[in-house]
mmCIF file of C-alpha atoms in Angstrom:
data_model
loop_
_atom_site.group_PDB
_atom_site.id
_atom_site.type_symbol
_atom_site.label_atom_id
_atom_site.label_comp_id
_atom_site.label_asym_id
_atom_site.label_seq_id
_atom_site.Cartn_x
_atom_site.Cartn_y
_atom_site.Cartn_z
ATOM 1 C CA GLY A 1 14.753 8.717 24.721
ATOM 2 C CA ALA A 2 13.220 11.928 25.909
ATOM 3 C CA GLY A 3 10.547 12.066 23.261
ATOM 4 C CA VAL A 4 8.993 10.204 20.347
ATOM 5 C CA SER A 5 11.566 9.800 17.606
ATOM 6 C CA GLN A 6 10.662 9.333 13.943
ATOM 7 C CA THR A 7 13.038 8.489 11.140
ATOM 8 C CA PRO A 8 13.682 9.566 8.529
ATOM 9 C CA SER A 9 12.511 13.151 8.912
ATOM 10 C CA ASN A 10 12.113 13.410 5.155
ATOM 11 C CA LYS A 11 11.717 10.737 2.505
ATOM 12 C CA VAL A 12 11.467 11.204 -1.248
ATOM 13 C CA THR A 13 10.629 8.117 -3.235
ATOM 14 C CA GLU A 14 9.549 7.247 -6.738
ATOM 15 C CA LYS A 15 6.054 6.111 -7.539
ATOM 16 C CA GLY A 16 5.744 2.360 -7.182
ATOM 17 C CA LYS A 17 8.556 1.967 -4.656
ATOM 18 C CA TYR A 18 8.321 0.497 -1.154
ATOM 19 C CA VAL A 19 9.007 2.645 1.915
ATOM 20 C CA GLU A 20 9.365 2.075 5.652
ATOM 21 C CA LEU A 21 8.839 4.752 8.264
ATOM 22 C CA ARG A 22 10.116 4.169 11.774
ATOM 23 C CA CYS A 23 8.758 5.333 15.120
ATOM 24 C CA ASP A 24 10.562 5.004 18.453
ATOM 25 C CA PRO A 25 8.070 5.820 21.230
ATOM 26 C CA ILE A 26 8.711 7.205 24.678
ATOM 27 C CA SER A 27 10.132 4.486 26.902
ATOM 28 C CA GLY A 28 7.414 2.749 28.881
ATOM 29 C CA HIS A 29 4.529 3.940 26.705
ATOM 30 C CA THR A 30 2.381 0.957 25.814
ATOM 31 C CA ALA A 31 0.126 2.703 23.296
ATOM 32 C CA LEU A 32 1.406 3.801 19.891
ATOM 33 C CA TYR A 33 -0.536 5.591 17.157
ATOM 34 C CA TRP A 34 0.099 6.442 13.526
ATOM 35 C CA TYR A 35 -1.591 9.421 11.879
ATOM 36 C CA ARG A 36 -1.339 10.935 8.424
ATOM 37 C CA GLN A 37 -1.598 14.672 7.813
ATOM 38 C CA SER A 38 -2.110 16.263 4.432
ATOM 39 C CA LEU A 39 -1.179 19.874 3.853
ATOM 40 C CA GLY A 40 -3.632 22.262 5.481
ATOM 41 C CA GLN A 41 -5.554 19.493 7.228
ATOM 42 C CA GLY A 42 -5.627 17.969 10.670
ATOM 43 C CA PRO A 43 -4.077 14.547 11.293
ATOM 44 C CA GLU A 44 -6.136 11.480 10.333
ATOM 45 C CA PHE A 45 -5.950 8.278 12.326
ATOM 46 C CA LEU A 46 -4.330 5.274 10.680
ATOM 47 C CA ILE A 47 -3.622 2.579 13.267
ATOM 48 C CA TYR A 48 -3.252 2.067 17.005
ATOM 49 C CA PHE A 49 -1.140 -0.475 18.886
ATOM 50 C CA GLN A 50 -1.552 -1.527 22.471
ATOM 51 C CA GLY A 51 1.598 -3.488 23.202
ATOM 52 C CA THR A 52 2.547 -5.656 20.232
ATOM 53 C CA GLY A 53 -0.885 -6.032 18.705
ATOM 54 C CA ALA A 54 -2.782 -3.697 16.436
ATOM 55 C CA ALA A 55 -5.844 -2.857 18.504
ATOM 56 C CA ASP A 56 -7.429 -0.801 15.757
ATOM 57 C CA ASP A 57 -6.263 -0.584 12.130
ATOM 58 C CA SER A 58 -9.488 0.804 10.733
ATOM 59 C CA GLY A 59 -7.800 3.972 9.491
ATOM 60 C CA LEU A 60 -5.405 2.283 7.087
ATOM 61 C CA PRO A 61 -6.582 3.443 3.643
ATOM 62 C CA ASN A 62 -5.934 0.195 1.755
ATOM 63 C CA ASP A 63 -3.903 -3.002 1.794
ATOM 64 C CA ARG A 64 -0.770 -1.229 0.557
ATOM 65 C CA PHE A 65 -0.372 0.105 4.091
ATOM 66 C CA PHE A 66 0.811 -2.113 6.922
ATOM 67 C CA ALA A 67 2.350 -1.476 10.326
ATOM 68 C CA VAL A 68 4.131 -3.678 12.838
ATOM 69 C CA ARG A 69 5.346 -3.381 16.406
ATOM 70 C CA PRO A 70 6.986 -6.777 17.030
ATOM 71 C CA GLU A 71 8.432 -6.151 20.491
ATOM 72 C CA GLY A 72 5.926 -3.651 21.783
ATOM 73 C CA SER A 73 8.254 -0.702 21.394
ATOM 74 C CA VAL A 74 9.519 0.471 17.991
ATOM 75 C CA SER A 75 6.957 0.487 15.198
ATOM 76 C CA THR A 76 7.395 0.503 11.442
ATOM 77 C CA LEU A 77 4.806 1.781 8.984
ATOM 78 C CA LYS A 78 5.243 0.096 5.616
ATOM 79 C CA ILE A 79 3.820 1.363 2.346
ATOM 80 C CA GLN A 80 3.971 -0.790 -0.774
ATOM 81 C CA ARG A 81 3.705 0.413 -4.382
ATOM 82 C CA THR A 82 3.639 4.040 -3.315
ATOM 83 C CA GLU A 83 1.398 6.472 -5.146
ATOM 84 C CA ARG A 84 1.636 10.258 -5.423
ATOM 85 C CA GLY A 85 -1.466 10.527 -3.241
ATOM 86 C CA ASP A 86 0.486 8.931 -0.385
ATOM 87 C CA SER A 87 2.545 12.115 -0.093
ATOM 88 C CA ALA A 88 1.888 13.552 3.368
ATOM 89 C CA MET A 89 3.334 14.035 6.837
ATOM 90 C CA TYR A 90 3.219 10.776 8.778
ATOM 91 C CA LEU A 91 2.990 11.334 12.513
ATOM 92 C CA CYS A 92 3.588 8.866 15.284
ATOM 93 C CA ALA A 93 2.416 9.319 18.869
ATOM 94 C CA SER A 94 2.680 7.326 22.056
ATOM 95 C CA SER A 95 0.940 7.391 25.384
ATOM 96 C CA PHE A 96 0.952 5.546 28.666
ATOM 97 C CA LEU A 97 -1.740 2.846 28.688
ATOM 98 C CA GLY A 98 -3.804 4.609 26.005
ATOM 99 C CA GLY A 99 -7.261 5.831 26.829
ATOM 100 C CA ASN A 100 -7.725 9.300 28.262
ATOM 101 C CA THR A 101 -4.096 10.183 28.700
ATOM 102 C CA GLU A 102 -2.333 12.682 26.508
ATOM 103 C CA ALA A 103 -0.477 11.377 23.484
ATOM 104 C CA PHE A 104 2.977 12.755 22.723
ATOM 105 C CA PHE A 105 3.800 13.203 19.059
ATOM 106 C CA GLY A 106 7.046 12.845 17.168
ATOM 107 C CA GLN A 107 8.313 15.376 14.646
ATOM 108 C CA GLY A 108 6.898 13.377 11.796
ATOM 109 C CA THR A 109 8.216 11.972 8.529
ATOM 110 C CA ARG A 110 7.422 13.999 5.456
ATOM 111 C CA LEU A 111 6.918 11.554 2.596
ATOM 112 C CA THR A 112 7.023 12.803 -0.973
ATOM 113 C CA VAL A 113 6.219 10.421 -3.812
ATOM 114 C CA VAL A 114 7.399 11.697 -7.191
ATOM 115 C CA SER B 1 -14.862 13.016 7.291
ATOM 116 C CA GLN B 2 -14.230 15.856 9.695
ATOM 117 C CA GLU B 3 -16.368 15.695 12.833
ATOM 118 C CA LEU B 4 -14.704 18.666 14.473
ATOM 119 C CA GLU B 5 -15.020 22.179 13.123
ATOM 120 C CA GLN B 6 -12.479 24.798 14.083
ATOM 121 C CA SER B 7 -12.953 28.510 13.664
ATOM 122 C CA PRO B 8 -11.487 30.647 12.441
ATOM 123 C CA GLN B 9 -9.319 28.776 9.919
ATOM 124 C CA SER B 10 -6.731 31.532 10.156
ATOM 125 C CA LEU B 11 -6.201 34.445 12.454
ATOM 126 C CA ILE B 12 -3.872 37.442 12.355
ATOM 127 C CA VAL B 13 -3.568 39.497 15.512
ATOM 128 C CA GLN B 14 -1.391 42.297 16.767
ATOM 129 C CA GLU B 15 1.138 41.345 19.415
ATOM 130 C CA GLY B 16 -0.327 41.940 22.861
ATOM 131 C CA LYS B 17 -3.945 41.347 21.808
ATOM 132 C CA ASN B 18 -6.202 38.610 23.114
ATOM 133 C CA LEU B 19 -7.691 35.952 20.851
ATOM 134 C CA THR B 20 -10.025 32.963 20.915
ATOM 135 C CA ILE B 21 -10.131 29.801 18.806
ATOM 136 C CA ASN B 22 -13.212 27.588 18.817
ATOM 137 C CA CYS B 23 -13.709 23.875 18.286
ATOM 138 C CA THR B 24 -17.217 22.464 17.785
ATOM 139 C CA SER B 25 -18.578 18.955 17.462
ATOM 140 C CA SER B 26 -22.035 17.645 16.655
ATOM 141 C CA LYS B 27 -21.387 14.729 18.990
ATOM 142 C CA THR B 28 -20.572 14.547 22.681
ATOM 143 C CA LEU B 29 -16.857 14.711 23.294
ATOM 144 C CA TYR B 30 -15.377 12.205 25.714
ATOM 145 C CA GLY B 31 -12.003 13.898 25.808
ATOM 146 C CA LEU B 32 -10.845 17.099 24.140
ATOM 147 C CA TYR B 33 -7.175 17.757 23.426
ATOM 148 C CA TRP B 34 -5.509 20.965 22.258
ATOM 149 C CA TYR B 35 -2.216 20.757 20.378
ATOM 150 C CA LYS B 36 0.057 23.324 18.775
ATOM 151 C CA GLN B 37 2.021 22.637 15.618
ATOM 152 C CA LYS B 38 4.799 24.601 14.006
ATOM 153 C CA TYR B 39 4.694 24.374 10.231
ATOM 154 C CA GLY B 40 6.099 21.040 9.059
ATOM 155 C CA GLU B 41 6.708 19.738 12.567
ATOM 156 C CA GLY B 42 5.045 17.470 15.081
ATOM 157 C CA LEU B 43 2.283 18.327 17.523
ATOM 158 C CA ILE B 44 2.981 19.772 20.961
ATOM 159 C CA PHE B 45 0.455 18.855 23.641
ATOM 160 C CA LEU B 46 -1.145 21.857 25.354
ATOM 161 C CA MET B 47 -4.125 20.704 27.410
ATOM 162 C CA MET B 48 -6.690 17.960 27.850
ATOM 163 C CA LEU B 49 -10.277 18.522 28.999
ATOM 164 C CA GLN B 50 -12.692 15.797 29.985
ATOM 165 C CA LYS B 51 -15.463 17.131 32.177
ATOM 166 C CA GLY B 52 -18.293 19.423 31.166
ATOM 167 C CA GLY B 53 -17.550 22.966 32.302
ATOM 168 C CA GLU B 54 -13.883 22.177 32.840
ATOM 169 C CA GLU B 55 -11.338 24.948 32.423
ATOM 170 C CA LYS B 56 -7.560 24.715 32.441
ATOM 171 C CA SER B 57 -4.848 27.328 32.155
ATOM 172 C CA HIS B 58 -1.160 27.217 31.391
ATOM 173 C CA GLU B 59 0.775 30.463 31.297
ATOM 174 C CA LYS B 60 -1.304 32.742 29.040
ATOM 175 C CA ILE B 61 -3.416 30.022 27.446
ATOM 176 C CA THR B 62 -6.820 28.980 28.815
ATOM 177 C CA ALA B 63 -8.969 26.180 27.445
ATOM 178 C CA LYS B 64 -12.602 25.505 28.299
ATOM 179 C CA LEU B 65 -15.056 22.703 27.577
ATOM 180 C CA ASP B 66 -18.735 23.602 27.658
ATOM 181 C CA GLU B 67 -21.282 21.878 29.894
ATOM 182 C CA LYS B 68 -22.719 19.872 27.005
ATOM 183 C CA LYS B 69 -19.202 18.727 26.065
ATOM 184 C CA GLN B 70 -19.682 19.662 22.430
ATOM 185 C CA GLN B 71 -17.686 22.853 22.205
ATOM 186 C CA SER B 72 -14.280 23.971 23.397
ATOM 187 C CA SER B 73 -12.482 27.284 23.211
ATOM 188 C CA LEU B 74 -8.820 28.191 23.474
ATOM 189 C CA HIS B 75 -8.101 31.709 24.666
ATOM 190 C CA ILE B 76 -4.706 33.408 24.532
ATOM 191 C CA THR B 77 -4.149 36.531 26.588
ATOM 192 C CA ALA B 78 -1.626 39.208 25.610
ATOM 193 C CA SER B 79 -0.382 37.265 22.583
ATOM 194 C CA GLN B 80 3.327 37.013 21.841
ATOM 195 C CA PRO B 81 5.267 36.037 18.701
ATOM 196 C CA SER B 82 5.992 32.662 20.327
ATOM 197 C CA HIS B 83 2.270 31.877 20.187
ATOM 198 C CA ALA B 84 2.319 31.799 16.388
ATOM 199 C CA GLY B 85 1.605 28.414 14.819
ATOM 200 C CA ILE B 86 -1.210 26.045 13.986
ATOM 201 C CA TYR B 87 -3.604 25.119 16.771
ATOM 202 C CA LEU B 88 -5.391 21.795 16.509
ATOM 203 C CA CYS B 89 -8.198 20.403 18.585
ATOM 204 C CA GLY B 90 -8.491 16.620 18.763
ATOM 205 C CA ALA B 91 -11.238 14.642 20.377
ATOM 206 C CA ASP B 92 -12.412 11.223 21.309
ATOM 207 C CA VAL B 93 -15.918 11.136 19.875
ATOM 208 C CA GLY B 94 -16.761 7.774 21.339
ATOM 209 C CA GLN B 95 -15.010 5.646 18.750
ATOM 210 C CA GLY B 96 -12.425 4.615 21.257
ATOM 211 C CA ALA B 97 -10.251 6.835 23.364
ATOM 212 C CA GLN B 98 -7.192 5.864 21.412
ATOM 213 C CA LYS B 99 -8.533 7.163 18.107
ATOM 214 C CA LEU B 100 -8.584 10.942 17.975
ATOM 215 C CA VAL B 101 -10.479 12.939 15.400
ATOM 216 C CA PHE B 102 -8.857 16.298 14.662
ATOM 217 C CA GLY B 103 -10.167 19.595 13.414
ATOM 218 C CA GLN B 104 -8.574 21.146 10.354
ATOM 219 C CA GLY B 105 -6.499 23.535 12.441
ATOM 220 C CA THR B 106 -6.319 27.291 12.986
ATOM 221 C CA ARG B 107 -3.270 29.119 11.674
ATOM 222 C CA LEU B 108 -2.312 31.926 14.047
ATOM 223 C CA THR B 109 -0.042 34.772 12.961
ATOM 224 C CA ILE B 110 1.176 37.384 15.424
ATOM 225 C CA ASN B 111 2.171 40.738 13.968
ATOM 226 C CA PRO B 112 4.720 42.843 15.882
#
């Protein structure tokens, strides 16, 4: 596709439920990043993939959060036993090779846990 | 914790006026990125600066990185309603170029 695609654009879920957020990066981009943005704040790093492997997952807040990228393209961010504090905008970005090249962001998934 | 400070946090200017947004770090920046975000949407890449003293321009927006590579400014000339939005600076602070630390953002409003 022309840009980074994230689905769904909005997700409302009940506390305790499991959710999956999908990111489809720009074709050919080997690096993929997940960020989380709370209202009125800048994005915070969650996890970075180079190819299929998670090169850096130090930003994941706890073991309820997990992300995969099995074929080195589409990635899924999975959140178990959601809590109200997980409510935020989840942003995905991709770049070519990673490193000092600009990252292109998707439109984000707004997650609301009620 | 935030390692980048943006100022001001919000800015209201009259259409046609010039404005400047600043981004400051206590650490050396290895790459400085400026993004724009419409409320509730994703980030749009504006410019990337890497070298001390570097300056880049695109249309009416100019970004600079100081010689010490600890401060960047974004300057908009003759502002237009289309410039309204949230401006975010993001930087590689040496933790790995793939992990950006962002400032809290500057909300820009343009009054007609």
